[in-house]
PDB file of C-alpha atoms in Angstrom:
ATOM      1  CA  MET A 948    -182.600 -16.563 176.729  1.00 43.00           C
ATOM      2  CA  CYS A 949    -181.687 -18.954 179.531  1.00 46.00           C
ATOM      3  CA  VAL A 950    -180.601 -16.986 182.605  1.00 48.00           C
ATOM      4  CA  ARG A 951    -180.527 -17.118 186.341  1.00 52.00           C
ATOM      5  CA  CYS A 952    -181.257 -14.041 188.434  1.00 53.00           C
ATOM      6  CA  ILE A 953    -179.628 -13.344 191.767  1.00 52.00           C
ATOM      7  CA  CYS A 954    -179.833 -10.557 194.313  1.00 52.00           C
ATOM      8  CA  VAL A 955    -177.847 -11.315 197.467  1.00 47.00           C
ATOM      9  CA  ASP A 956    -177.380  -9.846 200.931  1.00 49.00           C
ATOM     10  CA  VAL A 957    -174.281 -11.791 202.037  1.00 47.00           C
ATOM     11  CA  PHE A 958    -171.049 -12.665 200.265  1.00 50.00           C
ATOM     12  CA  CYS A 959    -171.370 -15.836 198.218  1.00 54.00           C
ATOM     13  CA  VAL A 960    -169.302 -17.660 195.613  1.00 58.00           C
ATOM     14  CA  LEU A 961    -170.537 -18.612 192.144  1.00 57.00           C
ATOM     15  CA  THR A 962    -168.541 -21.644 191.060  1.00 54.00           C
ATOM     16  CA  ARG A 963    -169.830 -21.964 187.487  1.00 56.00           C
ATOM     17  CA  LEU A 964    -170.009 -19.373 184.748  1.00 56.00           C
ATOM     18  CA  ARG A 965    -171.463 -21.178 181.754  1.00 64.00           C
ATOM     19  CA  THR A 966    -175.123 -20.252 182.228  1.00 74.00           C
ATOM     20  CA  PRO A 967    -175.586 -16.459 182.240  1.00 86.00           C
ATOM     21  CA  TYR A 968    -176.549 -14.860 185.541  1.00 89.00           C
ATOM     22  CA  ILE A 969    -178.402 -11.550 185.643  1.00 92.00           C
ATOM     23  CA  LEU A 970    -177.679  -9.358 188.656  1.00 92.00           C
ATOM     24  CA  ALA A 971    -180.854  -7.500 189.594  1.00 91.00           C
ATOM     25  CA  ASP A 972    -181.505  -4.673 192.029  1.00 89.00           C
ATOM     26  CA  ALA A 973    -184.367  -4.431 194.523  1.00 88.00           C
ATOM     27  CA  GLN A 974    -186.689  -3.171 191.760  1.00 91.00           C
ATOM     28  CA  GLU A 975    -185.785  -6.200 189.630  1.00 92.00           C
ATOM     29  CA  ARG A 976    -183.847  -4.105 187.134  1.00 93.00           C
ATOM     30  CA  ALA A 977    -181.060  -5.961 185.340  1.00 94.00           C
ATOM     31  CA  VAL A 978    -178.006  -3.929 186.350  1.00 92.00           C
ATOM     32  CA  ALA A 979    -175.212  -6.331 185.357  1.00 94.00           C
ATOM     33  CA  VAL A 980    -174.734  -9.731 183.775  1.00 94.00           C
ATOM     34  CA  LEU A 981    -172.311 -12.589 184.222  1.00 93.00           C
ATOM     35  CA  ALA A 982    -172.485 -13.520 180.551  1.00 93.00           C
ATOM     36  CA  GLY A 983    -170.280 -16.610 180.676  1.00 92.00           C
ATOM     37  CA  ARG A 984    -169.114 -17.807 177.278  1.00 91.00           C
ATOM     38  CA  PRO A 985    -170.764 -18.880 174.016  1.00 90.00           C
ATOM     39  CA  VAL A 986    -172.082 -22.420 173.660  1.00 87.00           C
ATOM     40  CA  ASP A 987    -169.544 -23.180 170.952  1.00 88.00           C
ATOM     41  CA  ALA A 988    -167.158 -26.132 170.775  1.00 90.00           C
ATOM     42  CA  SER A 989    -164.551 -23.937 169.077  1.00 94.00           C
ATOM     43  CA  TRP A 990    -164.455 -21.324 171.852  1.00 95.00           C
ATOM     44  CA  ASP A 991    -161.469 -22.878 173.629  1.00 94.00           C
ATOM     45  CA  ALA A 992    -159.521 -22.514 170.375  1.00 97.00           C
ATOM     46  CA  VAL A 993    -160.624 -18.876 170.163  1.00 97.00           C
ATOM     47  CA  VAL A 994    -159.288 -18.289 173.672  1.00 97.00           C
ATOM     48  CA  ARG A 995    -155.942 -19.931 172.873  1.00 97.00           C
ATOM     49  CA  GLU A 996    -155.618 -17.788 169.734  1.00 98.00           C
ATOM     50  CA  ALA A 997    -156.486 -14.643 171.711  1.00 98.00           C
ATOM     51  CA  ASN A 998    -153.860 -15.543 174.337  1.00 97.00           C
ATOM     52  CA  GLN A 999    -151.217 -15.922 171.640  1.00 97.00           C
ATOM     53  CA  ALA A1000    -152.220 -12.601 170.064  1.00 97.00           C
ATOM     54  CA  MET A1001    -152.016 -10.811 173.428  1.00 96.00           C
ATOM     55  CA  GLU A1002    -148.612 -12.317 174.239  1.00 96.00           C
ATOM     56  CA  ALA A1003    -147.238 -11.425 170.799  1.00 96.00           C
ATOM     57  CA  THR A1004    -148.530  -7.851 171.101  1.00 97.00           C
ATOM     58  CA  ALA A1005    -146.968  -7.375 174.535  1.00 95.00           C
ATOM     59  CA  LYS A1006    -143.557  -8.247 173.086  1.00 93.00           C
ATOM     60  CA  LYS A1007    -143.953  -5.576 170.381  1.00 95.00           C
ATOM     61  CA  CYS A1008    -144.993  -2.776 172.760  1.00 94.00           C
ATOM     62  CA  CYS A1009    -142.912  -0.413 174.847  1.00 87.00           C
ATOM     63  CA  PHE A1010    -144.513   0.267 178.226  1.00 85.00           C
ATOM     64  CA  GLN A1011    -143.853   3.475 180.133  1.00 83.00           C
ATOM     65  CA  GLU A1012    -144.314   3.927 183.862  1.00 73.00           C
ATOM     66  CA  GLN A1013    -147.967   5.025 183.549  1.00 76.00           C
ATOM     67  CA  HIS A1014    -148.712   1.832 181.628  1.00 73.00           C
ATOM     68  CA  LEU A1015    -147.200  -0.363 184.341  1.00 69.00           C
ATOM     69  CA  ASN A1016    -148.290   1.318 187.564  1.00 72.00           C
ATOM     70  CA  HIS A1017    -151.880   2.587 187.609  1.00 72.00           C
ATOM     71  CA  ARG A1018    -154.965   2.646 189.796  1.00 75.00           C
ATOM     72  CA  ARG A1019    -156.076  -0.823 188.651  1.00 78.00           C
ATOM     73  CA  GLY A1020    -152.834  -2.538 189.612  1.00 73.00           C
ATOM     74  CA  PHE A1021    -149.234  -3.178 188.637  1.00 74.00           C
ATOM     75  CA  PHE A1022    -149.178  -4.741 185.185  1.00 84.00           C
ATOM     76  CA  PRO A1023    -148.787  -3.517 181.585  1.00 90.00           C
ATOM     77  CA  ALA A1024    -151.968  -2.083 180.031  1.00 92.00           C
ATOM     78  CA  LEU A1025    -152.691  -0.053 176.900  1.00 96.00           C
ATOM     79  CA  ALA A1026    -155.899   1.571 175.636  1.00 95.00           C
ATOM     80  CA  THR A1027    -157.105   2.120 172.097  1.00 97.00           C
ATOM     81  CA  GLY A1028    -160.190   3.555 170.418  1.00 98.00           C
ATOM     82  CA  PHE A1029    -161.580   6.964 171.358  1.00 97.00           C
ATOM     83  CA  SER A1030    -162.515   8.794 174.523  1.00 97.00           C
ATOM     84  CA  TYR A1031    -162.969  12.220 176.094  1.00 95.00           C
ATOM     85  CA  GLY A1032    -161.661  13.393 179.448  1.00 86.00           C
ATOM     86  CA  GLY A1033    -158.420  13.816 181.324  1.00 78.00           C
ATOM     87  CA  GLY A1034    -157.684  17.268 179.913  1.00 81.00           C
ATOM     88  CA  GLN A1035    -158.709  16.641 176.303  1.00 88.00           C
ATOM     89  CA  LYS A1036    -160.158  19.680 174.502  1.00 90.00           C
ATOM     90  CA  MET A1037    -162.543  17.486 172.520  1.00 95.00           C
ATOM     91  CA  PRO A1038    -163.190  13.788 171.908  1.00 97.00           C
ATOM     92  CA  GLY A1039    -160.344  12.050 170.121  1.00 97.00           C
ATOM     93  CA  ASN A1040    -158.643   8.769 169.423  1.00 97.00           C
ATOM     94  CA  PHE A1041    -156.183   7.510 172.013  1.00 95.00           C
ATOM     95  CA  CYS A1042    -152.630   8.673 171.385  1.00 92.00           C
ATOM     96  CA  ASN A1043    -150.135   5.814 171.469  1.00 94.00           C
ATOM     97  CA  THR A1044    -146.562   5.765 170.218  1.00 95.00           C
ATOM     98  CA  PRO A1045    -146.320   4.632 166.569  1.00 95.00           C
ATOM     99  CA  PRO A1046    -144.956   1.165 167.466  1.00 95.00           C
ATOM    100  CA  ASN A1047    -147.605   0.657 170.161  1.00 96.00           C
ATOM    101  CA  ALA A1048    -150.376   1.964 167.896  1.00 97.00           C
ATOM    102  CA  ALA A1049    -149.342  -0.413 165.111  1.00 97.00           C
ATOM    103  CA  ALA A1050    -149.222  -3.361 167.523  1.00 97.00           C
ATOM    104  CA  LEU A1051    -152.645  -2.517 168.966  1.00 98.00           C
ATOM    105  CA  ASP A1052    -154.154  -2.125 165.494  1.00 97.00           C
ATOM    106  CA  GLU A1053    -152.827  -5.561 164.584  1.00 97.00           C
ATOM    107  CA  LEU A1054    -154.220  -7.017 167.822  1.00 98.00           C
ATOM    108  CA  CYS A1055    -157.672  -5.582 167.076  1.00 98.00           C
ATOM    109  CA  GLN A1056    -157.545  -7.291 163.677  1.00 97.00           C
ATOM    110  CA  SER A1057    -157.047 -10.682 165.332  1.00 97.00           C
ATOM    111  CA  ARG A1058    -159.955 -12.993 164.513  1.00 97.00           C
ATOM    112  CA  ALA A1059    -160.090 -14.279 168.084  1.00 97.00           C
ATOM    113  CA  ILE A1060    -160.018 -10.832 169.689  1.00 98.00           C
ATOM    114  CA  LYS A1061    -162.793  -9.687 167.342  1.00 98.00           C
ATOM    115  CA  CYS A1062    -164.860 -12.741 168.292  1.00 97.00           C
ATOM    116  CA  ILE A1063    -164.551 -11.916 171.990  1.00 97.00           C
ATOM    117  CA  ALA A1064    -165.328  -8.229 171.375  1.00 98.00           C
ATOM    118  CA  GLY A1065    -168.404  -9.166 169.358  1.00 97.00           C
ATOM    119  CA  PHE A1066    -169.634 -11.575 172.017  1.00 96.00           C
ATOM    120  CA  GLY A1067    -169.387  -8.833 174.644  1.00 97.00           C
ATOM    121  CA  CYS A1068    -171.326  -6.384 172.497  1.00 97.00           C
ATOM    122  CA  THR A1069    -173.995  -8.973 171.677  1.00 96.00           C
ATOM    123  CA  ALA A1070    -174.420  -9.780 175.366  1.00 95.00           C
ATOM    124  CA  TYR A1071    -174.795  -6.051 176.040  1.00 96.00           C
ATOM    125  CA  SER A1072    -177.554  -5.751 173.431  1.00 95.00           C
ATOM    126  CA  LEU A1073    -179.397  -8.734 174.935  1.00 94.00           C
ATOM    127  CA  TYR A1074    -179.227  -7.885 178.631  1.00 95.00           C
ATOM    128  CA  ALA A1075    -179.232  -4.057 178.548  1.00 96.00           C
ATOM    129  CA  PRO A1076    -181.026  -3.496 175.218  1.00 96.00           C
ATOM    130  CA  LYS A1077    -182.367  -0.013 175.906  1.00 96.00           C
ATOM    131  CA  VAL A1078    -179.039   1.249 177.236  1.00 96.00           C
ATOM    132  CA  HIS A1079    -177.313  -0.314 174.224  1.00 96.00           C
ATOM    133  CA  ARG A1080    -179.686   1.325 171.731  1.00 96.00           C
ATOM    134  CA  SER A1081    -179.465   4.702 173.476  1.00 95.00           C
ATOM    135  CA  THR A1082    -175.659   4.613 173.443  1.00 96.00           C
ATOM    136  CA  CYS A1083    -175.531   3.518 169.799  1.00 96.00           C
ATOM    137  CA  ALA A1084    -177.734   6.481 168.851  1.00 96.00           C
ATOM    138  CA  LEU A1085    -175.569   8.874 170.861  1.00 97.00           C
ATOM    139  CA  LEU A1086    -172.330   7.565 169.341  1.00 97.00           C
ATOM    140  CA  LYS A1087    -173.835   7.839 165.870  1.00 97.00           C
ATOM    141  CA  LYS A1088    -174.418  11.564 166.494  1.00 97.00           C
ATOM    142  CA  LEU A1089    -170.925  11.925 167.917  1.00 98.00           C
ATOM    143  CA  CYS A1090    -169.199  10.266 164.970  1.00 98.00           C
ATOM    144  CA  LYS A1091    -171.233  12.313 162.497  1.00 97.00           C
ATOM    145  CA  GLU A1092    -169.913  15.444 164.189  1.00 97.00           C
ATOM    146  CA  HIS A1093    -166.366  14.037 164.540  1.00 97.00           C
ATOM    147  CA  PRO A1094    -165.813  11.637 161.610  1.00 97.00           C
ATOM    148  CA  THR A1095    -162.159  10.956 162.485  1.00 97.00           C
ATOM    149  CA  LEU A1096    -163.161   8.961 165.584  1.00 98.00           C
ATOM    150  CA  ARG A1097    -162.386   5.306 165.038  1.00 97.00           C
ATOM    151  CA  PHE A1098    -163.996   2.230 166.554  1.00 98.00           C
ATOM    152  CA  ASN A1099    -161.777  -0.722 167.404  1.00 98.00           C
ATOM    153  CA  PHE A1100    -163.976  -3.456 165.952  1.00 98.00           C
ATOM    154  CA  PRO A1101    -166.562  -3.657 163.175  1.00 96.00           C
ATOM    155  CA  ASN A1102    -168.763  -5.860 165.363  1.00 97.00           C
ATOM    156  CA  SER A1103    -168.722  -3.819 168.573  1.00 98.00           C
ATOM    157  CA  MET A1104    -170.189  -0.433 169.459  1.00 97.00           C
ATOM    158  CA  PHE A1105    -167.865   0.180 172.421  1.00 98.00           C
ATOM    159  CA  PRO A1106    -165.711   3.291 171.757  1.00 98.00           C
ATOM    160  CA  ALA A1107    -162.674   2.134 173.725  1.00 98.00           C
ATOM    161  CA  ALA A1108    -160.809  -0.981 174.766  1.00 98.00           C
ATOM    162  CA  THR A1109    -158.016  -1.598 177.248  1.00 97.00           C
ATOM    163  CA  PHE A1110    -155.768  -4.639 177.013  1.00 97.00           C
ATOM    164  CA  ASN A1111    -154.292  -5.834 180.307  1.00 94.00           C
ATOM    165  CA  PHE A1112    -151.324  -7.886 179.168  1.00 93.00           C
ATOM    166  CA  GLY A1113    -150.207  -9.652 182.276  1.00 79.00           C
ATOM    167  CA  PRO A1114    -148.751 -12.179 182.662  1.00 87.00           C
ATOM    168  CA  ASP A1115    -150.301 -11.508 186.080  1.00 83.00           C
ATOM    169  CA  ALA A1116    -152.862  -8.755 185.464  1.00 84.00           C
ATOM    170  CA  VAL A1117    -154.475  -8.974 188.882  1.00 84.00           C
ATOM    171  CA  CYS A1118    -156.610  -5.893 189.479  1.00 86.00           C
ATOM    172  CA  ILE A1119    -156.882  -4.397 192.925  1.00 83.00           C
ATOM    173  CA  GLU A1120    -160.231  -3.112 194.209  1.00 87.00           C
ATOM    174  CA  HIS A1121    -161.277  -0.102 192.131  1.00 88.00           C
ATOM    175  CA  VAL A1122    -163.961   1.651 190.120  1.00 89.00           C
ATOM    176  CA  ASP A1123    -163.436   3.065 186.635  1.00 87.00           C
ATOM    177  CA  CYS A1124    -164.562   6.568 187.505  1.00 85.00           C
ATOM    178  CA  MET A1125    -164.101   8.013 184.010  1.00 89.00           C
ATOM    179  CA  ASN A1126    -166.543   5.548 182.438  1.00 90.00           C
ATOM    180  CA  ASP A1127    -170.176   6.449 181.916  1.00 92.00           C
ATOM    181  CA  THR A1128    -172.203   5.506 184.976  1.00 88.00           C
ATOM    182  CA  CYS A1129    -175.082   3.824 183.135  1.00 88.00           C
ATOM    183  CA  ASN A1130    -173.128   2.140 180.374  1.00 93.00           C
ATOM    184  CA  TRP A1131    -171.810  -1.318 181.044  1.00 95.00           C
ATOM    185  CA  CYS A1132    -168.163  -2.253 180.753  1.00 97.00           C
ATOM    186  CA  HIS A1133    -167.338  -5.563 179.088  1.00 98.00           C
ATOM    187  CA  ILE A1134    -164.595  -7.553 180.841  1.00 97.00           C
ATOM    188  CA  ALA A1135    -163.224 -10.733 179.255  1.00 97.00           C
ATOM    189  CA  ALA A1136    -160.803 -13.060 181.058  1.00 95.00           C
ATOM    190  CA  LEU A1137    -157.828 -14.474 179.154  1.00 96.00           C
ATOM    191  CA  GLY A1138    -154.747 -16.505 180.021  1.00 95.00           C
ATOM    192  CA  ASP A1139    -154.001 -20.110 180.964  1.00 94.00           C
ATOM    193  CA  PHE A1140    -154.721 -19.915 184.704  1.00 94.00           C
ATOM    194  CA  ASP A1141    -156.698 -22.603 186.545  1.00 92.00           C
ATOM    195  CA  ALA A1142    -160.013 -20.959 187.446  1.00 91.00           C
ATOM    196  CA  ASN A1143    -160.445 -23.399 190.345  1.00 91.00           C
ATOM    197  CA  HIS A1144    -157.364 -21.929 192.009  1.00 91.00           C
ATOM    198  CA  GLY A1145    -157.538 -18.181 191.420  1.00 91.00           C
ATOM    199  CA  GLY A1146    -158.483 -15.445 189.028  1.00 92.00           C
ATOM    200  CA  HIS A1147    -161.924 -15.094 190.602  1.00 93.00           C
ATOM    201  CA  PHE A1148    -163.819 -11.879 189.893  1.00 93.00           C
ATOM    202  CA  VAL A1149    -164.906 -10.034 193.035  1.00 93.00           C
ATOM    203  CA  LEU A1150    -167.959  -7.763 192.981  1.00 93.00           C
ATOM    204  CA  PHE A1151    -167.849  -6.083 196.375  1.00 92.00           C
ATOM    205  CA  ASP A1152    -171.149  -4.207 196.131  1.00 90.00           C
ATOM    206  CA  PHE A1153    -172.989  -7.350 195.018  1.00 89.00           C
ATOM    207  CA  LYS A1154    -171.161  -9.397 197.662  1.00 88.00           C
ATOM    208  CA  LEU A1155    -170.171 -11.918 195.037  1.00 90.00           C
ATOM    209  CA  VAL A1156    -167.016 -13.858 194.235  1.00 90.00           C
ATOM    210  CA  VAL A1157    -167.311 -15.331 190.759  1.00 91.00           C
ATOM    211  CA  ARG A1158    -165.337 -18.167 189.206  1.00 91.00           C
ATOM    212  CA  PHE A1159    -164.088 -16.488 186.024  1.00 92.00           C
ATOM    213  CA  PRO A1160    -162.369 -18.968 183.670  1.00 93.00           C
ATOM    214  CA  PRO A1161    -160.502 -17.866 180.530  1.00 94.00           C
ATOM    215  CA  GLY A1162    -162.861 -16.938 177.715  1.00 95.00           C
ATOM    216  CA  SER A1163    -165.659 -15.816 180.021  1.00 94.00           C
ATOM    217  CA  SER A1164    -167.243 -12.370 179.983  1.00 95.00           C
ATOM    218  CA  ILE A1165    -168.840 -10.138 182.591  1.00 95.00           C
ATOM    219  CA  LEU A1166    -170.634  -6.813 181.980  1.00 96.00           C
ATOM    220  CA  ILE A1167    -170.998  -4.319 184.828  1.00 96.00           C
ATOM    221  CA  PRO A1168    -171.421  -0.553 185.316  1.00 94.00           C
ATOM    222  CA  SER A1169    -167.752  -0.350 186.260  1.00 93.00           C
ATOM    223  CA  SER A1170    -167.720   3.326 187.228  1.00 90.00           C
ATOM    224  CA  ILE A1171    -169.953   2.694 190.254  1.00 91.00           C
ATOM    225  CA  VAL A1172    -169.428  -1.002 191.070  1.00 91.00           C
ATOM    226  CA  ARG A1173    -166.272  -1.873 193.013  1.00 93.00           C
ATOM    227  CA  HIS A1174    -164.480  -4.823 191.503  1.00 92.00           C
ATOM    228  CA  ALA A1175    -161.197  -6.730 191.529  1.00 93.00           C
ATOM    229  CA  ASN A1176    -159.853 -10.179 190.801  1.00 91.00           C
ATOM    230  CA  THR A1177    -157.942 -12.624 192.952  1.00 91.00           C
ATOM    231  CA  SER A1178    -154.368 -13.800 192.479  1.00 90.00           C
ATOM    232  CA  ILE A1179    -153.438 -16.889 190.480  1.00 91.00           C
ATOM    233  CA  ARG A1180    -150.987 -19.743 190.945  1.00 91.00           C
ATOM    234  CA  PRO A1181    -147.325 -19.087 190.104  1.00 90.00           C
ATOM    235  CA  GLY A1182    -146.313 -19.955 186.568  1.00 90.00           C
ATOM    236  CA  LYS A1183    -149.779 -19.270 185.140  1.00 93.00           C
ATOM    237  CA  SER A1184    -150.990 -16.200 183.243  1.00 92.00           C
ATOM    238  CA  TRP A1185    -154.014 -13.922 183.752  1.00 93.00           C
ATOM    239  CA  MET A1186    -154.766 -11.355 181.054  1.00 94.00           C
ATOM    240  CA  SER A1187    -157.922  -9.500 180.125  1.00 95.00           C
ATOM    241  CA  MET A1188    -159.515  -7.144 177.659  1.00 97.00           C
ATOM    242  CA  THR A1189    -162.148  -4.584 178.526  1.00 97.00           C
ATOM    243  CA  GLN A1190    -164.495  -2.468 176.419  1.00 98.00           C
ATOM    244  CA  TYR A1191    -166.197   0.659 177.696  1.00 97.00           C
ATOM    245  CA  CYS A1192    -167.597   4.134 177.020  1.00 97.00           C
ATOM    246  CA  ALA A1193    -166.218   7.261 178.687  1.00 96.00           C
ATOM    247  CA  GLY A1194    -168.771   9.419 180.464  1.00 94.00           C
ATOM    248  CA  GLY A1195    -167.214  12.489 178.854  1.00 95.00           C
ATOM    249  CA  LEU A1196    -168.450  11.351 175.444  1.00 97.00           C
ATOM    250  CA  VAL A1197    -172.042  11.295 176.690  1.00 95.00           C
ATOM    251  CA  ARG A1198    -171.763  14.743 178.264  1.00 94.00           C
ATOM    252  CA  TRP A1199    -170.058  16.182 175.156  1.00 96.00           C
ATOM    253  CA  VAL A1200    -173.060  15.246 173.020  1.00 96.00           C
ATOM    254  CA  GLU A1201    -175.587  16.335 175.656  1.00 94.00           C
ATOM    255  CA  MET A1202    -173.939  19.774 175.880  1.00 93.00           C
ATOM    256  CA  GLY A1203    -174.089  20.350 172.138  1.00 95.00           C
ATOM    257  CA  PHE A1204    -170.591  19.116 171.211  1.00 97.00           C
ATOM    258  CA  ARG A1205    -168.706  21.556 173.415  1.00 95.00           C
ATOM    259  CA  THR A1206    -166.939  21.847 176.728  1.00 93.00           C
ATOM    260  CA  LEU A1207    -168.754  22.720 179.928  1.00 90.00           C
ATOM    261  CA  ASP A1208    -167.072  26.147 179.974  1.00 92.00           C
ATOM    262  CA  ASN A1209    -168.114  26.871 176.390  1.00 94.00           C
ATOM    263  CA  PHE A1210    -171.630  25.682 177.103  1.00 94.00           C
ATOM    264  CA  CYS A1211    -171.832  28.061 180.072  1.00 93.00           C
ATOM    265  CA  SER A1212    -170.475  31.081 178.159  1.00 95.00           C
ATOM    266  CA  GLN A1213    -172.290  30.464 174.866  1.00 95.00           C
ATOM    267  CA  ASP A1214    -175.686  29.414 176.210  1.00 94.00           C
ATOM    268  CA  PRO A1215    -176.184  30.478 179.848  1.00 93.00           C
ATOM    269  CA  LYS A1216    -179.890  29.616 179.838  1.00 94.00           C
ATOM    270  CA  GLY A1217    -179.262  26.204 178.319  1.00 93.00           C
ATOM    271  CA  TYR A1218    -176.475  25.600 180.805  1.00 91.00           C
ATOM    272  CA  LYS A1219    -178.752  26.473 183.717  1.00 93.00           C
ATOM    273  CA  ALA A1220    -181.507  24.231 182.375  1.00 93.00           C
ATOM    274  CA  TYR A1221    -178.994  21.401 181.890  1.00 91.00           C
ATOM    275  CA  HIS A1222    -177.956  21.555 185.531  1.00 87.00           C
ATOM    276  CA  SER A1223    -181.517  21.925 186.782  1.00 91.00           C
ATOM    277  CA  ARG A1224    -182.346  18.601 185.113  1.00 89.00           C
ATOM    278  CA  LEU A1225    -179.506  16.613 186.639  1.00 84.00           C
ATOM    279  CA  LYS A1226    -181.747  14.564 188.914  1.00 85.00           C
ATOM    280  CA  SER A1227    -184.391  13.950 186.254  1.00 89.00           C
ATOM    281  CA  ARG A1228    -181.681  12.922 183.755  1.00 86.00           C
ATOM    282  CA  VAL A1229    -180.335  10.416 186.253  1.00 85.00           C
ATOM    283  CA  MET A1230    -183.805   8.907 186.597  1.00 89.00           C
ATOM    284  CA  GLU A1231    -184.199   8.848 182.806  1.00 91.00           C
ATOM    285  CA  ARG A1232    -180.917   6.944 182.466  1.00 89.00           C
ATOM    286  CA  ILE A1233    -181.896   4.502 185.226  1.00 89.00           C
ATOM    287  CA  SER A1234    -185.189   3.853 183.441  1.00 92.00           C
ATOM    288  CA  LEU A1235    -183.192   2.467 180.505  1.00 93.00           C
ATOM    289  CA  PHE A1236    -182.300  -0.616 182.539  1.00 93.00           C
ATOM    290  CA  SER A1237    -184.755  -3.359 181.677  1.00 95.00           C
ATOM    291  CA  THR A1238    -186.681  -5.179 184.354  1.00 94.00           C
ATOM    292  CA  LEU A1239    -186.663  -8.944 184.437  1.00 92.00           C
ATOM    293  CA  GLU A1240    -190.249  -8.855 183.189  1.00 93.00           C
ATOM    294  CA  SER A1241    -189.568  -6.479 180.276  1.00 94.00           C
ATOM    295  CA  LEU A1242    -186.164  -7.793 179.235  1.00 92.00           C
ATOM    296  CA  ARG A1243    -187.339 -10.177 176.528  1.00 91.00           C
ATOM    297  CA  SER A1244    -189.596  -7.619 174.834  1.00 93.00           C
ATOM    298  CA  ASP A1245    -187.013  -4.853 175.206  1.00 93.00           C
ATOM    299  CA  ALA A1246    -184.375  -7.002 173.502  1.00 89.00           C
ATOM    300  CA  ALA A1247    -186.751  -7.813 170.635  1.00 87.00           C
ATOM    301  CA  ALA A1248    -187.412  -4.135 169.830  1.00 81.00           C
ATOM    302  CA  PRO A1249    -185.791  -2.942 166.570  1.00 75.00           C
ATOM    303  CA  MET A1250    -182.674  -0.794 166.579  1.00 67.00           C
ATOM    304  CA  PRO A1251    -183.507   2.824 165.539  1.00 62.00           C
ATOM    305  CA  SER A1252    -182.277   3.718 162.063  1.00 59.00           C
TER     306      SER A1252
END
């Protein structure tokens, strides 16, 4: 596990993203990772194939206003997988129109897209192993209770993915407030843009500007870390795919597979105890982040059956 660790106090620019960089807090907890890309001579071909799959999918989809104009920016984006929140009565798979759903299903079957999804999940298991194992166990309980929930990829535990189709999917400064606060979001850059002249990933709270070439991956707690990316040169394309876990899914399981209102009415004592433990639960979740010292041993621990 060859990594570099940084914790900065002033804005700086990282010009290379081949060697992974761990972002650590003041207590030396690994709170994010600039995972880079696999050491694989065929990876450029994977990226080109993923670009072609994204471009072909965009032509098959019909985008409504909410898909084109949203809090992340002004570009076409569609989500697939499963989530909970935004008025849903219970966790469920994303509802897309039949043509869009078929196109997204085909995109998720792309060999290149699956490779990128798997790399993101593997990086997650290496650099946030305890968070990864905890989330896998929680999602296993969730899917046992709701067997119709469907993952996007056989090699990734992330419940949801959003595809930002571009051709200029430049995100404005934002946080993904519906995502779980402790789970990391996997962000993979795609397109044919020149990373020396744009497309940089900006992490405002870390005071970092990161060179983010196509095929690279970054994992951050996107619901609490402000992020964006810079514009690219005209005539080039910037696309991305993200994988994430909605915070509502975590709370649904914690509350006994029910809404907050039902939890309150059906089990008032349990509801009161749940709220009384908010602070301690936050500390428990924070403790799942590995320290730089414990990371290697944490990653080597077996996955619970």
